[in-house]
PDB file of N, CA and C in Angstrom:
ATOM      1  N   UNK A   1      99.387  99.045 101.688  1.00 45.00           N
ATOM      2  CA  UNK A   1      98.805  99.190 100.376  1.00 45.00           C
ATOM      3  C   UNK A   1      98.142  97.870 100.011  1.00 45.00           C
ATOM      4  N   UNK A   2      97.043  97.841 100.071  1.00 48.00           N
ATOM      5  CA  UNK A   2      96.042  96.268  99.896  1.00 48.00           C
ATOM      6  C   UNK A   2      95.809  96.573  97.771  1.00 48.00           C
ATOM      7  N   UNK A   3      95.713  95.391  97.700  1.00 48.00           N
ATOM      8  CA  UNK A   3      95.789  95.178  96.411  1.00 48.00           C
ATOM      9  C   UNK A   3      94.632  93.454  96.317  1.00 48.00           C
ATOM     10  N   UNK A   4      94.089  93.637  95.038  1.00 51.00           N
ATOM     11  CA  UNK A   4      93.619  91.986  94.943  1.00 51.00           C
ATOM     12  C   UNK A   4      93.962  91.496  93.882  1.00 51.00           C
ATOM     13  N   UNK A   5      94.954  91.877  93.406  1.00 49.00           N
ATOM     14  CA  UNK A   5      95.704  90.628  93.573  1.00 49.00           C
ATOM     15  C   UNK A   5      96.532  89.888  93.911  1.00 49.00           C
ATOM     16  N   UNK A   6      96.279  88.583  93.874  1.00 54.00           N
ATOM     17  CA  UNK A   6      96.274  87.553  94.603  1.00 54.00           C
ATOM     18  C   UNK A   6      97.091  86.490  93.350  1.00 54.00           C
ATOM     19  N   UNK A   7      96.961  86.209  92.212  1.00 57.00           N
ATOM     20  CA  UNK A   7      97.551  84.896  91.772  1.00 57.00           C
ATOM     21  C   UNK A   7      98.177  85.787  90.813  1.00 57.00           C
ATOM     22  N   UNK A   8      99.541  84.636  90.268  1.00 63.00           N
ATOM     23  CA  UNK A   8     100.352  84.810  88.770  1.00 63.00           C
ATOM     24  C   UNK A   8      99.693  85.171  88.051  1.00 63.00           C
ATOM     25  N   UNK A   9      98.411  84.729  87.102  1.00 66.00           N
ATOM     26  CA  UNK A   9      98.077  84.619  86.565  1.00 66.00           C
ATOM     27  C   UNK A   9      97.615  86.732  86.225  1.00 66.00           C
ATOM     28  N   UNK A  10      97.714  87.749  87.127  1.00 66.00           N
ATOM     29  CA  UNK A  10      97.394  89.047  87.302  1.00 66.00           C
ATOM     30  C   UNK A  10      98.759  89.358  87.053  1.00 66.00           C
ATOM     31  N   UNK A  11      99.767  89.351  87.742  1.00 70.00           N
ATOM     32  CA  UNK A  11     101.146  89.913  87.954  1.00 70.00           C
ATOM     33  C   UNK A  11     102.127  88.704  88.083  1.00 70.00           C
ATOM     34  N   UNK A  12     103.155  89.088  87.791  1.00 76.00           N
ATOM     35  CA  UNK A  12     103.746  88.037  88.208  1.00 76.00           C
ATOM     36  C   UNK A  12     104.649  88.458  89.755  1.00 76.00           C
ATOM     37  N   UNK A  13     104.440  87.573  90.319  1.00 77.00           N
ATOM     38  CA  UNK A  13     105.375  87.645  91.993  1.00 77.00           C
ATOM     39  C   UNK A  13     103.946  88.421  92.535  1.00 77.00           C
ATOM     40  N   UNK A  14     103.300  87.991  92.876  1.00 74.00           N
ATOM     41  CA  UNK A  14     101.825  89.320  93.503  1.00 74.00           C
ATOM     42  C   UNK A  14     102.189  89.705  94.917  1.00 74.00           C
ATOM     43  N   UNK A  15     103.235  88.594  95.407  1.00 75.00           N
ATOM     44  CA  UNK A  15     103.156  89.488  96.893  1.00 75.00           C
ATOM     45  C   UNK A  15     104.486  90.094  97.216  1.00 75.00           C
ATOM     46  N   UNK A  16     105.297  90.487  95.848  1.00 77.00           N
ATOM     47  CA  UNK A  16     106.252  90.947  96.246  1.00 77.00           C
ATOM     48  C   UNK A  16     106.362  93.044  95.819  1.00 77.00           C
ATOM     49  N   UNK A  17     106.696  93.804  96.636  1.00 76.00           N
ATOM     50  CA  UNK A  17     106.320  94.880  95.939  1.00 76.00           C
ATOM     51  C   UNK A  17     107.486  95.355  95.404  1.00 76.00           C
ATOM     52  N   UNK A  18     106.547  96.006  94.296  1.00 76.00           N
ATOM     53  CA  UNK A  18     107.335  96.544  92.880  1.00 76.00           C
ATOM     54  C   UNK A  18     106.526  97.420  92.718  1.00 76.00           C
ATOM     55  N   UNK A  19     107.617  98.720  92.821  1.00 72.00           N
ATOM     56  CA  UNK A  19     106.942 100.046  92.581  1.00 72.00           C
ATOM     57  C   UNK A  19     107.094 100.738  90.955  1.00 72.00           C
ATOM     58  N   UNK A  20     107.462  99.557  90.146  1.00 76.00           N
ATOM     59  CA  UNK A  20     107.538 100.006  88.721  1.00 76.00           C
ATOM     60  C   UNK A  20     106.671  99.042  88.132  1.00 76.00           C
ATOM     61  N   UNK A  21     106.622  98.242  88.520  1.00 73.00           N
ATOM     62  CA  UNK A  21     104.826  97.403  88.210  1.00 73.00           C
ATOM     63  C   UNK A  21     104.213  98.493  87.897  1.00 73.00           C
ATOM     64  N   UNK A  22     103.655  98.135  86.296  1.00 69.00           N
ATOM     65  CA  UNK A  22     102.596  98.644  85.657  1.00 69.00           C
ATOM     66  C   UNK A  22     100.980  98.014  86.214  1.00 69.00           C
ATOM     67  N   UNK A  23     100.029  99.003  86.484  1.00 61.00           N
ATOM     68  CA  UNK A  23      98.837  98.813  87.087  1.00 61.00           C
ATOM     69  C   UNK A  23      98.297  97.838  85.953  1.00 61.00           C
ATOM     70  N   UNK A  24      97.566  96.884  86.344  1.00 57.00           N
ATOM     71  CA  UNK A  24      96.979  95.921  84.886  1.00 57.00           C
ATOM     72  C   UNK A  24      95.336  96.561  85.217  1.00 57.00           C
ATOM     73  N   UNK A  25      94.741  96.617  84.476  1.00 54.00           N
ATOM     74  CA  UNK A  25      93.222  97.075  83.961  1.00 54.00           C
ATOM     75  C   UNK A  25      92.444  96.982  85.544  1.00 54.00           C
ATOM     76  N   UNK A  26      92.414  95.994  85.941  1.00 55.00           N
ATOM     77  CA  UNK A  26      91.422  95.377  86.630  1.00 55.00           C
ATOM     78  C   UNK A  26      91.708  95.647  88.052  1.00 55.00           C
ATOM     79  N   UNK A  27      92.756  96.465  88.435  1.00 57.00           N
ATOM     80  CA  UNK A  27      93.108  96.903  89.821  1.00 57.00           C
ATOM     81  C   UNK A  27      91.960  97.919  90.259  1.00 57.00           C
ATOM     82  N   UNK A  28      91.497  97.362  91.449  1.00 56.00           N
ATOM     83  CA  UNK A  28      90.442  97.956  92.134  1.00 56.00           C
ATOM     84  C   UNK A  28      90.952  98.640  93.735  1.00 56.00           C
ATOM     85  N   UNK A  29      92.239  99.625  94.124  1.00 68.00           N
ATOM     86  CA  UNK A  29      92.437  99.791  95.068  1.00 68.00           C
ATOM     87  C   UNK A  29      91.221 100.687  95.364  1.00 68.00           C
ATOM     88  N   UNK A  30      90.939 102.011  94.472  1.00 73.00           N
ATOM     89  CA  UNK A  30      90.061 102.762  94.723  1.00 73.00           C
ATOM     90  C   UNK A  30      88.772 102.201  94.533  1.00 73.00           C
ATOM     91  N   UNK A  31      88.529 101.024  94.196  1.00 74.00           N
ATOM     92  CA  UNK A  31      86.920 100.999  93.694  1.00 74.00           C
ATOM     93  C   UNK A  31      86.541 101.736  92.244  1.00 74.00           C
ATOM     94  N   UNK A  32      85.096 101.187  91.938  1.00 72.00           N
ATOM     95  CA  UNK A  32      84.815 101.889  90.920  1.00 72.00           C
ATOM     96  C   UNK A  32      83.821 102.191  90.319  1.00 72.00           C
ATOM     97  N   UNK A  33      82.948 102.842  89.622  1.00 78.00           N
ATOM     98  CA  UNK A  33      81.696 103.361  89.385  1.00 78.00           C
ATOM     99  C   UNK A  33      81.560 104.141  90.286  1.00 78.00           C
ATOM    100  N   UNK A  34      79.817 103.895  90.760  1.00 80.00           N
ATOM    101  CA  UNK A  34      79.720 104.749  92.184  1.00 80.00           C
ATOM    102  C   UNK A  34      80.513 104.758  93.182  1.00 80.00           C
ATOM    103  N   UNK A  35      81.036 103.352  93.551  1.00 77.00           N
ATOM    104  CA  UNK A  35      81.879 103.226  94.653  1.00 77.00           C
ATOM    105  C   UNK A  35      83.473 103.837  94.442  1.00 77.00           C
ATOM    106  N   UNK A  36      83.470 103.948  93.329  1.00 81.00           N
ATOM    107  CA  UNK A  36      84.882 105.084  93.181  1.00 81.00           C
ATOM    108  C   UNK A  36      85.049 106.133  94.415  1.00 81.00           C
ATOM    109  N   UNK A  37      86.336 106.322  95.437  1.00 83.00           N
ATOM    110  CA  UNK A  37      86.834 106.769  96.515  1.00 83.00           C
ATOM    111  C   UNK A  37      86.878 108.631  95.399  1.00 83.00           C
ATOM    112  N   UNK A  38      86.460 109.189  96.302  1.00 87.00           N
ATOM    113  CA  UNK A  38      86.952 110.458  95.998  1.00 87.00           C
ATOM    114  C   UNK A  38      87.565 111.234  96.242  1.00 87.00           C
ATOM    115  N   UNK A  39      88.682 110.375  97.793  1.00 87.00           N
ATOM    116  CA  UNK A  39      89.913 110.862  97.708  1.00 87.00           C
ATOM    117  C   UNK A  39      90.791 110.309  97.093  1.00 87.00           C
ATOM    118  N   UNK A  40      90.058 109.408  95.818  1.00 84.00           N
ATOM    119  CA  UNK A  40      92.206 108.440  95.183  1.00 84.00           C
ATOM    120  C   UNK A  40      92.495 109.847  94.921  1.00 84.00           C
ATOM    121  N   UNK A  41      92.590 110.629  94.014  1.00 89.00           N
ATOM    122  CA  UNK A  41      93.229 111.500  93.535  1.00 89.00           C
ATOM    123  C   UNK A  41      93.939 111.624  94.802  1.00 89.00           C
ATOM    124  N   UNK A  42      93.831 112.584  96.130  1.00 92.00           N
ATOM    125  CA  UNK A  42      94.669 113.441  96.423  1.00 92.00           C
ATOM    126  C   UNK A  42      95.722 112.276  97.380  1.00 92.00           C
ATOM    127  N   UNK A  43      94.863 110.865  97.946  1.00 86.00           N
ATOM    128  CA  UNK A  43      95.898 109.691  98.206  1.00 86.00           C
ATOM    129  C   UNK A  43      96.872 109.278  97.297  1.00 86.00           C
ATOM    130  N   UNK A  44      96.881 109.526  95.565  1.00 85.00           N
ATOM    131  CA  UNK A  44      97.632 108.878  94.920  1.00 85.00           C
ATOM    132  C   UNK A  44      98.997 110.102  94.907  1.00 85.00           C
ATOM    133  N   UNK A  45      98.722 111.529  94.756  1.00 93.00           N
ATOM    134  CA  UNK A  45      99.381 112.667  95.356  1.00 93.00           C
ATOM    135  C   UNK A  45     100.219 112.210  96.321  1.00 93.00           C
ATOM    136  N   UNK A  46      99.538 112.699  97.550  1.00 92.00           N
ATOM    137  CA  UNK A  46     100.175 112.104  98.730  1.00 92.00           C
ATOM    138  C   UNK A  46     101.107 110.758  98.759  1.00 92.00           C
ATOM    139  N   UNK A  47     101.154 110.125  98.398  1.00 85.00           N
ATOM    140  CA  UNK A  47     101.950 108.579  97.808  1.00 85.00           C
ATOM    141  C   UNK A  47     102.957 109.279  97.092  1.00 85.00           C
ATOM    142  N   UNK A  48     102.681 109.645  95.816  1.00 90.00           N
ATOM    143  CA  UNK A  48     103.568 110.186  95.016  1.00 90.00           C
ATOM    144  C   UNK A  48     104.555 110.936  96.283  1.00 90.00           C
ATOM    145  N   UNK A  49     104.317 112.000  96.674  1.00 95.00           N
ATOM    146  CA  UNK A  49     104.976 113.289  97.283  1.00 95.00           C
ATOM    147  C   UNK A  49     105.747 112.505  98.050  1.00 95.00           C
ATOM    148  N   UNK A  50     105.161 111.475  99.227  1.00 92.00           N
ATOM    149  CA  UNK A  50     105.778 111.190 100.228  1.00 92.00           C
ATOM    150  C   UNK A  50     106.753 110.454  99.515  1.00 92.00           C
ATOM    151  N   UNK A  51     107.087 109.380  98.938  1.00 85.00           N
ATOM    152  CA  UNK A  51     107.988 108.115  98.521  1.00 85.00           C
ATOM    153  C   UNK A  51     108.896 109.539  97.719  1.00 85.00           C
ATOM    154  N   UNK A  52     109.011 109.947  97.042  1.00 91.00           N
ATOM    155  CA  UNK A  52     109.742 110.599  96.660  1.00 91.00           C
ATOM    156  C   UNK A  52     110.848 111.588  96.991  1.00 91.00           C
ATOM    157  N   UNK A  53     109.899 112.248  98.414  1.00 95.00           N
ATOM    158  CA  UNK A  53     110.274 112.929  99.802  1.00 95.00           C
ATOM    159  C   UNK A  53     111.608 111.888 100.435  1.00 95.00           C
ATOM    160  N   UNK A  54     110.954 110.300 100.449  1.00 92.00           N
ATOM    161  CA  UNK A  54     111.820 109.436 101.341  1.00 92.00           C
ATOM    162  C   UNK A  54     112.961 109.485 100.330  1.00 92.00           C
ATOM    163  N   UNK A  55     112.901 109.193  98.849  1.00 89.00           N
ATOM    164  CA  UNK A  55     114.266 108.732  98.254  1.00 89.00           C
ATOM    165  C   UNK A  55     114.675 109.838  98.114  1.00 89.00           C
ATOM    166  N   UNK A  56     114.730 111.180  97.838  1.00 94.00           N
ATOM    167  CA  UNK A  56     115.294 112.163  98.175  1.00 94.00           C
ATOM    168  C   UNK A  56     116.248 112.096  99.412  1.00 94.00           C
ATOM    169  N   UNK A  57     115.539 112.298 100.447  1.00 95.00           N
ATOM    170  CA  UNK A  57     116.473 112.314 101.707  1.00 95.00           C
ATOM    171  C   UNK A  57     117.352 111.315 102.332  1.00 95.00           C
ATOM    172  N   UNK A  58     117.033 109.949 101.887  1.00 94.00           N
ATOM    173  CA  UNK A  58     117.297 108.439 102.343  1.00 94.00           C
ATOM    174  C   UNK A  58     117.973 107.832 100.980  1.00 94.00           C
ATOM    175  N   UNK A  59     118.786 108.441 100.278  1.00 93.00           N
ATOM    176  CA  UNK A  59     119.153 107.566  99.085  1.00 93.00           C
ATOM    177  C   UNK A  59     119.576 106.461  99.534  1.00 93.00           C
ATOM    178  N   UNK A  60     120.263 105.602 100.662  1.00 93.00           N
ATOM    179  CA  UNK A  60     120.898 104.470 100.702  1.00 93.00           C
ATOM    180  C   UNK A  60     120.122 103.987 101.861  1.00 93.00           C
ATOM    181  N   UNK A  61     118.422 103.862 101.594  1.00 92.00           N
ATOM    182  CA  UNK A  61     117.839 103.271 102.207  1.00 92.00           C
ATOM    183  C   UNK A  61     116.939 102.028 101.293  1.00 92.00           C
ATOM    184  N   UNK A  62     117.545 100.775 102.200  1.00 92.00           N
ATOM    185  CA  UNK A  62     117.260  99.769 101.625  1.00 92.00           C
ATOM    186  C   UNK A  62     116.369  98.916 102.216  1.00 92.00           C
ATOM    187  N   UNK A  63     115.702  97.593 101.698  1.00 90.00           N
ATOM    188  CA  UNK A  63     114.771  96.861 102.869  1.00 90.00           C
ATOM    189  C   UNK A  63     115.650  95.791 102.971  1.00 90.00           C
ATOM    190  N   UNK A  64     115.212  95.473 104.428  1.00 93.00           N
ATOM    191  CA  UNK A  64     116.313  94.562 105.477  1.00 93.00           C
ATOM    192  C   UNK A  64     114.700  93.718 106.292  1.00 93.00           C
ATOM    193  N   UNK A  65     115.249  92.545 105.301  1.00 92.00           N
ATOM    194  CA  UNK A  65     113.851  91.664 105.314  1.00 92.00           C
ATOM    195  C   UNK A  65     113.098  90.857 104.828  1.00 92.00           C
ATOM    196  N   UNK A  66     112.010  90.152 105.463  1.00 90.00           N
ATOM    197  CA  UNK A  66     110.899  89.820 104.728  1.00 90.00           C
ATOM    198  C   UNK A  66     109.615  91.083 104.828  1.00 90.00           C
ATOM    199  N   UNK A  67     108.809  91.109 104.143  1.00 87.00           N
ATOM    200  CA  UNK A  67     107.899  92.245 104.449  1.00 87.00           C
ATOM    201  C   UNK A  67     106.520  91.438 104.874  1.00 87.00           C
ATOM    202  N   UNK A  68     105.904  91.244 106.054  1.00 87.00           N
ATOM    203  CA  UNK A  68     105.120  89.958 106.224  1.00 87.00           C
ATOM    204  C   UNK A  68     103.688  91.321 105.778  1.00 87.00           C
ATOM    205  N   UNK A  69     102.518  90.208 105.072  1.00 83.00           N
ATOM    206  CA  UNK A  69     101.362  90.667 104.560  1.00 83.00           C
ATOM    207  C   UNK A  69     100.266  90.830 106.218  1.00 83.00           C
ATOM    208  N   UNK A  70      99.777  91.273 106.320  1.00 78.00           N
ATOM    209  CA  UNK A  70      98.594  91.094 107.020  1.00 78.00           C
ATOM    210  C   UNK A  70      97.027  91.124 106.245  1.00 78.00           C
ATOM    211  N   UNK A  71      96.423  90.688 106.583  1.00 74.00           N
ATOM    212  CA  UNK A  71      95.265  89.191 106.192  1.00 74.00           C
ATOM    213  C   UNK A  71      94.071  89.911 106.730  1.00 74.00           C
ATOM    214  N   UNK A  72      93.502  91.061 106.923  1.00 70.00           N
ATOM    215  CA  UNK A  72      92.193  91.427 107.154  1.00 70.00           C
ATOM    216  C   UNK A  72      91.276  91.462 106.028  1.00 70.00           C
ATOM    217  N   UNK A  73      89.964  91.247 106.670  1.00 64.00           N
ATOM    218  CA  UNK A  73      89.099  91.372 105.832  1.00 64.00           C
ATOM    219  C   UNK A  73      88.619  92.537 104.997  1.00 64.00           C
ATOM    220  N   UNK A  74      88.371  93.533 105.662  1.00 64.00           N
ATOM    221  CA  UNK A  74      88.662  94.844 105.370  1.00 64.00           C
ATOM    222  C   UNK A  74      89.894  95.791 105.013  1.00 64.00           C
ATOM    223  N   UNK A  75      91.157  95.195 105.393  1.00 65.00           N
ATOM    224  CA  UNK A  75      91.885  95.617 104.947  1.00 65.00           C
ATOM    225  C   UNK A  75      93.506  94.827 104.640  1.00 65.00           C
ATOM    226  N   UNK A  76      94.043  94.398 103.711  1.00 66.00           N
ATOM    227  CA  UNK A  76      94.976  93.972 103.485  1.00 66.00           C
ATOM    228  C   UNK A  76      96.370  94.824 102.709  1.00 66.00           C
ATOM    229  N   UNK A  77      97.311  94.299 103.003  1.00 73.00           N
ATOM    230  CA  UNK A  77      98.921  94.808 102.487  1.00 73.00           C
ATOM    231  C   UNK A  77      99.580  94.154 103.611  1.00 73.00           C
ATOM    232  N   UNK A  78     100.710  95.506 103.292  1.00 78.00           N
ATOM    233  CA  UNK A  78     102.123  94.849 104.212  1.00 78.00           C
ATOM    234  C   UNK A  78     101.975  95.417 105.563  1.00 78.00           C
ATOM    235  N   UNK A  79     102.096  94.004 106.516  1.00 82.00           N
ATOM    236  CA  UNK A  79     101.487  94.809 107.826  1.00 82.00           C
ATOM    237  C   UNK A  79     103.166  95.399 108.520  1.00 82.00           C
ATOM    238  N   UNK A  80     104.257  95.225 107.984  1.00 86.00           N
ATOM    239  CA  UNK A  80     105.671  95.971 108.192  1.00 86.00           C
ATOM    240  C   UNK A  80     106.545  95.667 106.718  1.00 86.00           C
ATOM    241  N   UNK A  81     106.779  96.841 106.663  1.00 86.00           N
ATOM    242  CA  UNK A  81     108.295  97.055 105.952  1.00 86.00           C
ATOM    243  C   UNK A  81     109.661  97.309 106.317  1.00 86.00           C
ATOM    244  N   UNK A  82     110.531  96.758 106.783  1.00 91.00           N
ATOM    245  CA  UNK A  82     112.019  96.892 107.433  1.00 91.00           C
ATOM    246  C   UNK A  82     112.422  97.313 106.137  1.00 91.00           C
ATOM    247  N   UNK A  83     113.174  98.222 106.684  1.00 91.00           N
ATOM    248  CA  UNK A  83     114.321  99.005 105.947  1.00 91.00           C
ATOM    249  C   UNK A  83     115.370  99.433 106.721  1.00 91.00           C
ATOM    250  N   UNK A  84     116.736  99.428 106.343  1.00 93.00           N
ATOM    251  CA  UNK A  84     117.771 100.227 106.722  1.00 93.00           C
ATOM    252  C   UNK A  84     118.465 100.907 106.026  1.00 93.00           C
ATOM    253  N   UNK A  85     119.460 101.811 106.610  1.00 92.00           N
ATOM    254  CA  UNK A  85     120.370 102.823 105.502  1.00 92.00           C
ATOM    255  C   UNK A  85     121.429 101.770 105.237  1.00 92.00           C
ATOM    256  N   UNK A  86     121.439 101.885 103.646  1.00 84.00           N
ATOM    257  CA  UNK A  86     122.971 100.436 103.268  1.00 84.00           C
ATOM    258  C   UNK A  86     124.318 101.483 102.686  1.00 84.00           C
TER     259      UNK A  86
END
C-alpha cells in the first residue's frame, strides 16, 4: 500500500501502519481529477472484504517484526509484512 506521505508534519509516525488512521485531505493513493483510477472503488472493496476475511478467520494473528518499506519509483509501501498466530 504506497502512500505519500512521507513527513510528521501529514500524520504522525508516517511509516508505521495504522489501519484506524483517518485519511487527511491530501492523500493521493488513487490520484485525482482526470487521473482519478477507476478501479479505487472496487480496490477499496476488495481491501475492505479481504482484511476483514483475514481477522475473521486469524483472530490471534499478530505482526512478528519490522515491516521493511520498499523504495520504487513507481511504486512504494511495505515490501513484507511478518505476522504470526499469538
Amino acid at each position: 500500500m504506497a502512500s505519500h506521505h512521507e513527513h510528521d508534519r501529514d500524520v504522525p509516525e508516517p511509516d508505521r501502519f495504522d489501519i484506524t488512521r483517518t485519511p487527511s485531505a491530501g492523500h493521493l493513493a488513487f490520484g485525482s481529477g482526470a487521473h482519478y483510477c477507476l478501479g479505487a472503488p472496487l480496490a477499496r472493496l476488495e481491501g475492505e472484504v479481504f482484511f476483514a476475511a483475514v481477522a475473521q478467520r486469524l483472530p490471534g494473528l499478530v505482526r512478528d517484526g519490522e515491516a521493511p518499506h520498499r523504495r520504487l519509483m513507481a511504486l512504494r509501501g511495505l515490501g513484507e509484512l511478518p505476522v504470526r498466530l499469538g
